[in-house]
Coordinates of C-alpha atoms in Angstrom, one line a residue:
M1 CA 45.7 17.1 -23.2
A2 CA 44.5 14.3 -20.9
N3 CA 40.9 14.4 -21.8
Q4 CA 40.5 13.6 -25.4
K5 CA 37.3 11.4 -25.5
V6 CA 33.9 11.0 -23.9
T7 CA 32.7 7.4 -23.6
L8 CA 29.2 6.1 -23.2
L9 CA 28.9 3.5 -20.6
R10 CA 26.1 1.4 -19.0
Y11 CA 26.1 1.2 -15.2
S12 CA 24.1 -1.8 -14.2
K13 CA 23.6 -4.4 -11.5
I14 CA 24.8 -7.8 -12.8
P15 CA 23.6 -10.9 -11.0
G16 CA 26.5 -12.4 -8.9
L17 CA 28.8 -9.4 -9.6
G18 CA 26.9 -6.4 -8.3
W19 CA 27.1 -3.0 -9.9
R20 CA 29.4 -2.8 -12.9
R21 CA 30.3 -0.4 -15.7
G22 CA 30.7 -1.5 -19.3
R23 CA 30.6 0.1 -22.7
A24 CA 27.2 0.6 -24.2
V25 CA 26.6 -1.7 -27.2
V26 CA 26.2 0.4 -30.4
G27 CA 25.1 -1.4 -33.6
K28 CA 26.2 -0.8 -37.2
T29 CA 23.4 1.7 -37.7
G30 CA 24.8 3.8 -34.9
K31 CA 21.9 3.0 -32.5
I32 CA 22.3 1.7 -29.0
K33 CA 21.2 -1.8 -28.3
P34 CA 18.9 -1.2 -25.3
D35 CA 19.7 -2.8 -21.9
F36 CA 23.0 -4.4 -23.1
M37 CA 26.6 -3.7 -22.2
L38 CA 30.1 -5.1 -22.9
I39 CA 32.1 -6.6 -20.1
G40 CA 35.5 -8.3 -20.1
K41 CA 38.6 -7.7 -22.2
G42 CA 40.1 -9.2 -25.4
K43 CA 38.8 -12.6 -26.2
N44 CA 36.7 -12.6 -23.0
K45 CA 34.7 -9.6 -24.0
Q46 CA 31.0 -10.4 -24.2
Q47 CA 27.6 -8.7 -24.4
I48 CA 25.3 -9.2 -21.5
N49 CA 21.8 -8.1 -20.7
A50 CA 21.8 -5.3 -18.1
S51 CA 18.3 -4.1 -17.8
E52 CA 18.7 -2.9 -14.2
G53 CA 20.7 0.2 -14.6
H54 CA 21.2 3.4 -16.6
Y55 CA 23.7 5.1 -19.0
Q56 CA 26.6 7.3 -18.0
L57 CA 29.2 9.5 -19.8
R58 CA 32.8 9.0 -18.8
Y59 CA 35.4 11.7 -19.2
F60 CA 38.6 12.7 -17.3
E61 CA 39.8 15.6 -15.3
G62 CA 43.5 15.1 -15.4
K63 CA 43.9 11.4 -14.7
Q64 CA 40.8 11.1 -12.6
P65 CA 37.7 9.6 -14.3
R66 CA 34.4 11.4 -13.9
Y67 CA 30.9 10.0 -14.6
K68 CA 27.8 11.8 -15.5
D69 CA 24.4 10.1 -15.4
V70 CA 22.4 10.6 -18.6
G71 CA 19.2 8.5 -17.8
N72 CA 18.0 5.3 -19.2
D73 CA 16.7 6.3 -22.6
P74 CA 19.1 5.1 -25.4
T75 CA 18.2 8.0 -27.8
E76 CA 18.7 10.6 -25.2
A77 CA 21.9 9.0 -24.0
L78 CA 23.3 9.2 -27.6
A79 CA 22.3 12.8 -27.9
E80 CA 24.0 13.6 -24.6
L81 CA 27.1 11.8 -25.9
A82 CA 27.2 13.8 -29.1
R83 CA 26.7 17.1 -27.2
A84 CA 29.4 16.2 -24.7
D85 CA 31.8 15.2 -27.5
R86 CA 31.2 18.6 -29.3
E87 CA 31.9 20.5 -26.1
L88 CA 35.0 18.5 -25.4
K89 CA 36.4 19.1 -28.9
F90 CA 35.7 22.8 -28.7
K91 CA 37.4 23.0 -25.3
N92 CA 40.4 21.1 -26.5
S93 CA 40.7 23.3 -29.5
A94 CA 40.5 26.4 -27.3
D95 CA 43.2 25.0 -25.1
A96 CA 45.5 24.3 -28.1
V97 CA 45.5 28.0 -29.1
G98 CA 45.7 29.3 -25.6
Y99 CA 42.1 30.7 -25.5
V100 CA 40.5 30.6 -22.1
L101 CA 36.7 29.9 -22.2
P102 CA 34.6 32.2 -20.1
V103 CA 32.9 30.6 -17.1
L104 CA 29.2 30.9 -17.3
P105 CA 27.3 31.6 -14.1
Q106 CA 25.6 28.6 -12.7
V107 CA 21.9 28.6 -12.4
K108 CA 20.7 27.7 -8.9
Q109 CA 18.7 24.4 -9.0
K110 CA 15.7 23.8 -6.9
L111 CA 16.5 21.3 -4.2
L112 CA 14.6 18.0 -3.9
T113 CA 13.4 18.9 -0.4
E114 CA 11.9 22.1 -1.9
Y115 CA 10.0 20.0 -4.5
G116 CA 8.8 17.7 -1.8
R117 CA 7.5 20.5 0.4
E118 CA 5.7 22.1 -2.6
F119 CA 4.3 18.7 -3.7
L120 CA 2.7 18.1 -0.3
E121 CA 1.3 21.6 -0.2
L122 CA -0.3 21.0 -3.6
K123 CA -1.8 17.7 -2.5
N124 CA -3.2 19.4 0.6
S125 CA -5.2 21.8 -1.6
P126 CA -8.9 21.7 -0.4
S127 CA -10.1 21.6 -4.0
L128 CA -8.5 18.2 -4.6
K129 CA -10.5 16.7 -1.7
L130 CA -7.9 14.0 -1.0
S131 CA -8.6 11.7 1.9
S132 CA -6.3 11.7 5.0
D133 CA -5.0 8.3 4.0
T134 CA -4.0 9.5 0.6
L135 CA -2.3 12.5 2.0
D136 CA -0.5 10.3 4.6
L137 CA 0.7 8.1 1.7
Y138 CA 2.2 11.0 -0.3
R139 CA 3.8 12.4 2.9
S140 CA 5.4 9.0 3.7
I141 CA 6.7 8.7 0.1
V142 CA 8.4 12.1 0.2
E143 CA 9.8 11.7 3.7
E144 CA 11.1 8.2 2.9
F145 CA 12.4 8.7 -0.7
V146 CA 14.4 11.9 -0.3
P147 CA 16.8 10.6 2.5
V148 CA 17.0 7.1 0.9
C149 CA 18.0 8.3 -2.5
G150 CA 20.5 10.7 -1.0
K151 CA 20.3 13.1 -3.9
T152 CA 20.1 16.9 -3.6
V153 CA 18.4 17.8 -6.9
P154 CA 16.0 15.8 -9.1
E155 CA 18.4 15.8 -12.0
E156 CA 20.7 13.5 -10.0
I157 CA 18.1 10.8 -9.5
T158 CA 18.7 7.6 -11.4
E159 CA 16.9 4.4 -11.9
A160 CA 19.1 2.8 -9.3
D161 CA 17.8 5.2 -6.7
V162 CA 14.3 4.1 -7.4
I163 CA 15.2 0.5 -7.2
H164 CA 17.1 1.0 -3.9
Y165 CA 14.0 2.8 -2.5
C166 CA 11.8 -0.2 -3.4
D167 CA 14.4 -2.5 -1.9
V168 CA 14.0 -0.6 1.4
L169 CA 10.2 -0.8 1.2
D170 CA 10.4 -4.6 0.6
K171 CA 12.1 -5.0 4.0
R172 CA 9.3 -3.2 5.8
Y173 CA 6.1 -3.8 3.9
A174 CA 4.2 -6.3 1.9
D175 CA 4.6 -6.5 -1.9
R176 CA 1.3 -4.8 -2.5
T177 CA 2.2 -1.8 -0.3
R178 CA 5.6 -1.6 -2.1
A179 CA 3.9 -1.6 -5.5
T180 CA 1.4 1.1 -4.4
R181 CA 4.1 3.4 -3.0
Y182 CA 6.2 2.9 -6.1
K183 CA 3.4 4.0 -8.4
S184 CA 2.7 7.0 -6.2
L185 CA 6.4 7.8 -6.3
R186 CA 6.2 8.2 -10.1
G187 CA 3.7 11.0 -9.6
F188 CA 6.2 12.8 -7.3
L189 CA 9.1 12.3 -9.8
F190 CA 6.9 13.7 -12.6
Y191 CA 6.2 16.8 -10.4
C192 CA 9.9 17.2 -10.0
G193 CA 10.3 17.6 -13.8
L194 CA 11.4 14.1 -14.5
E195 CA 9.9 11.6 -17.0
P196 CA 9.4 8.3 -15.2
K197 CA 8.9 6.4 -18.5
R198 CA 12.4 7.5 -19.6
L199 CA 14.0 7.3 -16.1
I200 CA 12.9 3.7 -15.5
T201 CA 13.0 1.0 -18.1
A202 CA 9.9 -0.8 -19.1
S203 CA 11.2 -4.1 -17.7
V204 CA 12.1 -2.7 -14.3
H205 CA 8.8 -0.8 -14.1
K206 CA 6.9 -4.0 -14.8
R207 CA 8.7 -5.7 -11.9
L208 CA 8.3 -2.9 -9.5
K209 CA 4.6 -2.2 -10.1
S210 CA 3.6 -5.9 -9.9
Y211 CA 2.9 -8.0 -6.9
E212 CA 1.6 -11.5 -6.2
K213 CA -2.1 -11.3 -5.5
K214 CA -2.9 -13.3 -2.5
K215 CA -5.6 -16.0 -2.6
I216 CA -8.9 -15.1 -1.0
R217 CA -9.0 -16.3 2.6
I218 CA -12.2 -16.7 4.6
Y219 CA -12.6 -18.0 8.1
S220 CA -13.8 -21.6 8.2
I221 CA -16.7 -22.8 10.4
S222 CA -14.2 -24.4 12.8
E223 CA -12.1 -21.3 13.0
I224 CA -15.1 -19.1 13.7
T225 CA -16.6 -21.4 16.4
G226 CA -13.1 -22.1 17.9
L227 CA -12.2 -18.4 18.0
L228 CA -15.5 -17.1 19.5
G229 CA -15.7 -20.1 21.9
I230 CA -12.7 -18.9 24.0
C231 CA -13.4 -15.1 23.9
D232 CA -14.3 -12.9 26.8
L233 CA -17.3 -10.7 26.3
Y234 CA -15.5 -7.7 24.7
H235 CA -13.6 -9.7 22.1
H236 CA -16.6 -11.9 21.4
V237 CA -18.5 -8.7 20.5
L238 CA -15.6 -7.3 18.5
F239 CA -15.2 -10.4 16.3
V240 CA -18.9 -10.9 15.9
V241 CA -19.3 -7.3 14.7
A242 CA -16.4 -7.7 12.3
L243 CA -17.9 -11.0 11.0
L244 CA -21.5 -9.6 10.6
T245 CA -20.6 -6.1 9.2
G246 CA -17.5 -6.6 7.0
M247 CA -16.1 -3.3 8.3
R248 CA -12.4 -2.5 7.9
I249 CA -10.2 -2.4 10.9
N250 CA -10.1 1.4 11.1
E251 CA -13.8 1.5 10.8
L252 CA -14.2 -1.0 13.7
A253 CA -11.8 1.0 15.9
H254 CA -13.6 4.3 15.3
L255 CA -17.2 3.1 15.4
L256 CA -19.3 5.4 17.7
W257 CA -22.4 4.3 19.5
Q258 CA -23.9 7.4 18.0
Q259 CA -23.6 5.7 14.6
V260 CA -25.5 2.6 15.7
D261 CA -29.2 3.2 15.2
F262 CA -31.2 0.5 17.0
E263 CA -34.5 2.0 16.0
A264 CA -33.7 1.9 12.2
N265 CA -31.7 -1.3 12.6
V266 CA -28.7 0.2 10.8
I267 CA -25.1 1.3 11.4
R268 CA -24.4 4.6 9.7
L269 CA -20.7 4.9 8.8
E270 CA -19.7 8.4 8.1
H271 CA -16.6 10.6 8.6
Y272 CA -16.3 12.7 11.7
D273 CA -14.0 15.1 13.5
I274 CA -14.5 15.2 17.3
V275 CA -12.7 16.1 20.5
H276 CA -12.9 13.2 23.1
K277 CA -11.3 13.4 26.5
G278 CA -9.4 16.4 25.4
K279 CA -8.0 14.7 22.3
P280 CA -8.9 15.6 18.7
I281 CA -10.0 12.4 16.9
K282 CA -10.6 12.5 13.1
F283 CA -12.1 9.6 11.1
E284 CA -12.5 9.3 7.4
L285 CA -13.8 6.4 5.3
K286 CA -11.4 4.9 2.9
D287 CA -13.2 5.9 -0.3
G288 CA -14.7 9.1 1.3
E289 CA -18.3 7.9 0.9
D290 CA -20.7 7.3 3.7
R291 CA -22.6 4.0 3.8
N292 CA -25.1 2.1 5.9
I293 CA -24.8 -1.5 7.2
P294 CA -27.9 -3.4 8.3
L295 CA -28.1 -4.7 11.9
F296 CA -28.8 -8.3 11.3
P297 CA -30.8 -9.8 14.3
A298 CA -27.8 -11.6 15.8
L299 CA -25.6 -8.5 15.4
R300 CA -28.3 -6.3 17.0
A301 CA -28.6 -8.7 19.9
E302 CA -24.9 -8.8 20.4
L303 CA -24.6 -5.0 20.4
L304 CA -27.5 -4.5 22.7
R305 CA -25.9 -6.8 25.3
W306 CA -22.7 -4.9 25.0
R307 CA -24.4 -1.5 25.2
K308 CA -25.9 -2.6 28.6
A309 CA -22.4 -3.6 29.8
R310 CA -20.9 -0.2 28.8
P311 CA -23.8 2.3 28.9
D312 CA -21.6 5.4 29.1
A313 CA -19.0 4.6 26.4
V314 CA -18.6 6.8 23.3
F315 CA -16.8 4.2 21.2
A316 CA -18.7 1.0 20.5
L317 CA -15.6 -1.1 20.4
G318 CA -13.2 1.1 22.2
T319 CA -10.6 0.4 24.9
R320 CA -11.2 0.4 28.6
N321 CA -10.3 4.1 28.5
D322 CA -12.9 4.6 25.8
L323 CA -10.5 5.4 23.0
P324 CA -10.2 3.8 19.5
N325 CA -8.7 0.3 19.8
V326 CA -5.6 0.2 17.6
K327 CA -4.5 -3.2 18.8
M328 CA -7.3 -5.4 17.5
L329 CA -4.9 -7.4 15.4
D330 CA -2.7 -8.2 18.4
A331 CA -5.7 -9.4 20.3
L332 CA -6.9 -11.6 17.4
K333 CA -3.4 -13.2 17.2
R334 CA -3.5 -14.0 20.9
K335 CA -7.0 -15.4 20.8
A336 CA -6.1 -17.6 17.8
K337 CA -3.1 -19.0 19.7
K338 CA -5.3 -19.6 22.8
A339 CA -7.8 -21.5 20.7
K340 CA -5.0 -23.6 19.2
L341 CA -5.8 -22.5 15.7
N342 CA -2.2 -21.5 14.7
C343 CA -1.1 -23.4 11.6
G344 CA 2.4 -24.0 13.0
L345 CA 3.9 -23.8 9.5
C346 CA 4.2 -20.0 8.6
S347 CA 7.1 -17.7 9.5
G348 CA 4.9 -15.9 12.0
C349 CA 4.3 -19.0 14.0
A350 CA 8.0 -19.8 13.9
A351 CA 9.2 -16.4 14.9
R352 CA 6.6 -15.0 17.3
N353 CA 3.9 -17.7 17.6
E354 CA 1.6 -15.3 15.8
C355 CA -0.1 -17.0 12.8
H356 CA -0.3 -15.3 9.5
L357 CA -3.6 -16.9 8.8
F358 CA -5.4 -14.5 11.2
H359 CA -6.0 -10.9 10.2
I360 CA -9.0 -8.6 10.9
H361 CA -9.4 -8.1 7.2
Y362 CA -10.3 -11.8 6.8
F363 CA -13.5 -11.1 8.7
R364 CA -14.4 -8.7 5.8
S365 CA -13.8 -11.3 3.2
S366 CA -15.7 -13.8 5.3
F367 CA -18.6 -11.4 5.5
A368 CA -18.6 -10.9 1.7
T369 CA -18.7 -14.7 1.2
Y370 CA -21.4 -15.6 3.6
A371 CA -23.6 -12.5 3.0
L372 CA -23.7 -13.4 -0.7
T373 CA -25.3 -16.7 0.1
R374 CA -28.5 -15.0 1.2
N375 CA -28.4 -11.5 -0.3
D376 CA -28.2 -9.8 -3.7
I377 CA -24.7 -8.9 -4.8
R378 CA -25.6 -5.2 -5.3
K379 CA -26.9 -5.0 -1.7
V380 CA -23.7 -6.5 -0.4
Q381 CA -21.7 -4.1 -2.6
E382 CA -23.5 -1.2 -0.9
W383 CA -22.9 -2.5 2.6
M384 CA -19.2 -3.1 2.0
G385 CA -18.6 0.2 0.1
H386 CA -17.0 -1.4 -3.0
S387 CA -17.0 0.8 -6.1
D388 CA -17.5 -2.0 -8.6
L389 CA -19.0 -5.5 -8.7
E390 CA -15.8 -7.1 -10.1
T391 CA -14.1 -6.9 -6.7
L392 CA -17.1 -8.6 -5.0
A393 CA -17.8 -11.1 -7.7
Q394 CA -14.6 -13.1 -6.7
Y395 CA -16.5 -14.2 -3.6
L396 CA -19.4 -15.7 -5.4
G397 CA -19.7 -19.4 -4.8
L398 CA -17.1 -19.6 -2.1
G399 CA -19.8 -20.1 0.6
A400 CA -21.5 -23.0 -1.1
S401 CA -20.7 -25.3 1.8
C402 CA -21.8 -22.7 4.4
P403 CA -24.1 -24.3 7.0
K404 CA -27.6 -23.0 7.4
W405 CA -27.1 -21.6 10.9
L406 CA -24.3 -19.4 9.6
S407 CA -26.0 -18.2 6.4
D408 CA -29.1 -17.4 8.5
L409 CA -27.1 -14.8 10.4
Y410 CA -27.1 -12.7 7.3
V411 CA -30.8 -12.7 6.7
L412 CA -32.6 -9.4 7.3
P413 CA -35.8 -9.6 9.4
T414 CA -39.2 -9.1 7.7
S415 CA -41.6 -6.4 8.6
N416 CA -43.8 -8.8 10.7
S417 CA -40.8 -10.3 12.6
C418 CA -39.5 -9.8 16.1
E419 CA -39.1 -6.0 15.6
E420 CA -42.7 -5.5 16.5
C421 CA -42.5 -7.4 19.7
G422 CA -39.3 -5.6 20.8
E423 CA -37.5 -8.7 21.7
L424 CA -35.3 -11.1 19.7
P425 CA -36.1 -14.9 19.7
P426 CA -33.6 -17.1 21.5
S427 CA -32.8 -18.9 18.2
I428 CA -30.7 -15.9 17.0
D429 CA -28.6 -15.7 20.1
L430 CA -25.2 -16.3 18.5
R431 CA -23.5 -17.5 21.6
D432 CA -26.1 -20.3 22.1
T433 CA -25.8 -21.2 18.4
L434 CA -22.0 -21.5 18.6
T435 CA -22.3 -23.6 21.8
Q436 CA -24.7 -26.0 20.0
T437 CA -22.4 -26.1 16.9
V438 CA -19.3 -27.0 19.0
Q439 CA -21.2 -29.7 20.8

């Protein structure tokens, strides 16, 4: 009988060696030493830490070794070893006396693709009221993970598959996006009947869920004046609206003139589902809650000028064809380069001459910083749509050196101000202010 023994191994990725198999380390008490394995032979045998991996059972069919994944939980791995050892001894005993064991019918396992389809159908349930962004996230996870892991049924998924998926994400997305998708993937794995806490070791989980939080970046006075100083009318309006509203890029792209209320001096951000030029266009706010943003005098003046330039447009900051502008970031990169604001040190400057220091979202952080110099934090929280003050509190004090002309842009008019006369004083014309500042 060729197969007399089942061996418990650890299959792990060893720095400098790649994926290797080694015997699991079992102590005198009969318990496994977690995350350790034996490699080498004879006097060269040594214990090494192998946290990135999982346990396997090795047995033989004839002379060919076969391996069965048994997860990453040491207790369960020992239980599987004992169970497999009993089955092997029983089979060998039956073979010794010439008894042929009956073949039990195999139960059909549900495919991973079926779980994925059912998971997405569940998340699409109207009662859950998930946003389109959340649904897109779950859809992306299922569509990416299933082909990347290459497994047919959930029972075949190992910790190595999850790590490989995160490696793929690392090549395409930022660390924060990778961490977010990994945490959402755990929900899908749980739906498939797996236990993420047992499938993935605590040390690996800690690494995959974490990311380096970037430092807050706000646009400096020289960057604001330099950027707006070289813009054409459209991009001048676009960047001013971003700076004086703190809207997200998707909100800027989908802003309708219908949402700009010049009489009430407010922008009413709310979700909508319209058909424009024969195309269905759906917009949803990130947190699903409508909010109002005040029209500061300089912002109001800028939008009124732009409205006169494009009286028939539906989208306030749309393209020439009056559709949502999804290339705002590209335009910002080009304008920063034209204004000679590129740092010349980052990988973006080296590879594409597109500086990493410029993103639409930094207008949002700049708005938070400068608006807080002249407004109550709870008001700014409402305008930005933050769910808690902790997120906004990190901007307090960053605008201490903000010049008066810039902080004045975030002051709401009083009841007896220029609203009554119907015209705005020249002093709040942002283009004149910027011209004077540059000079």
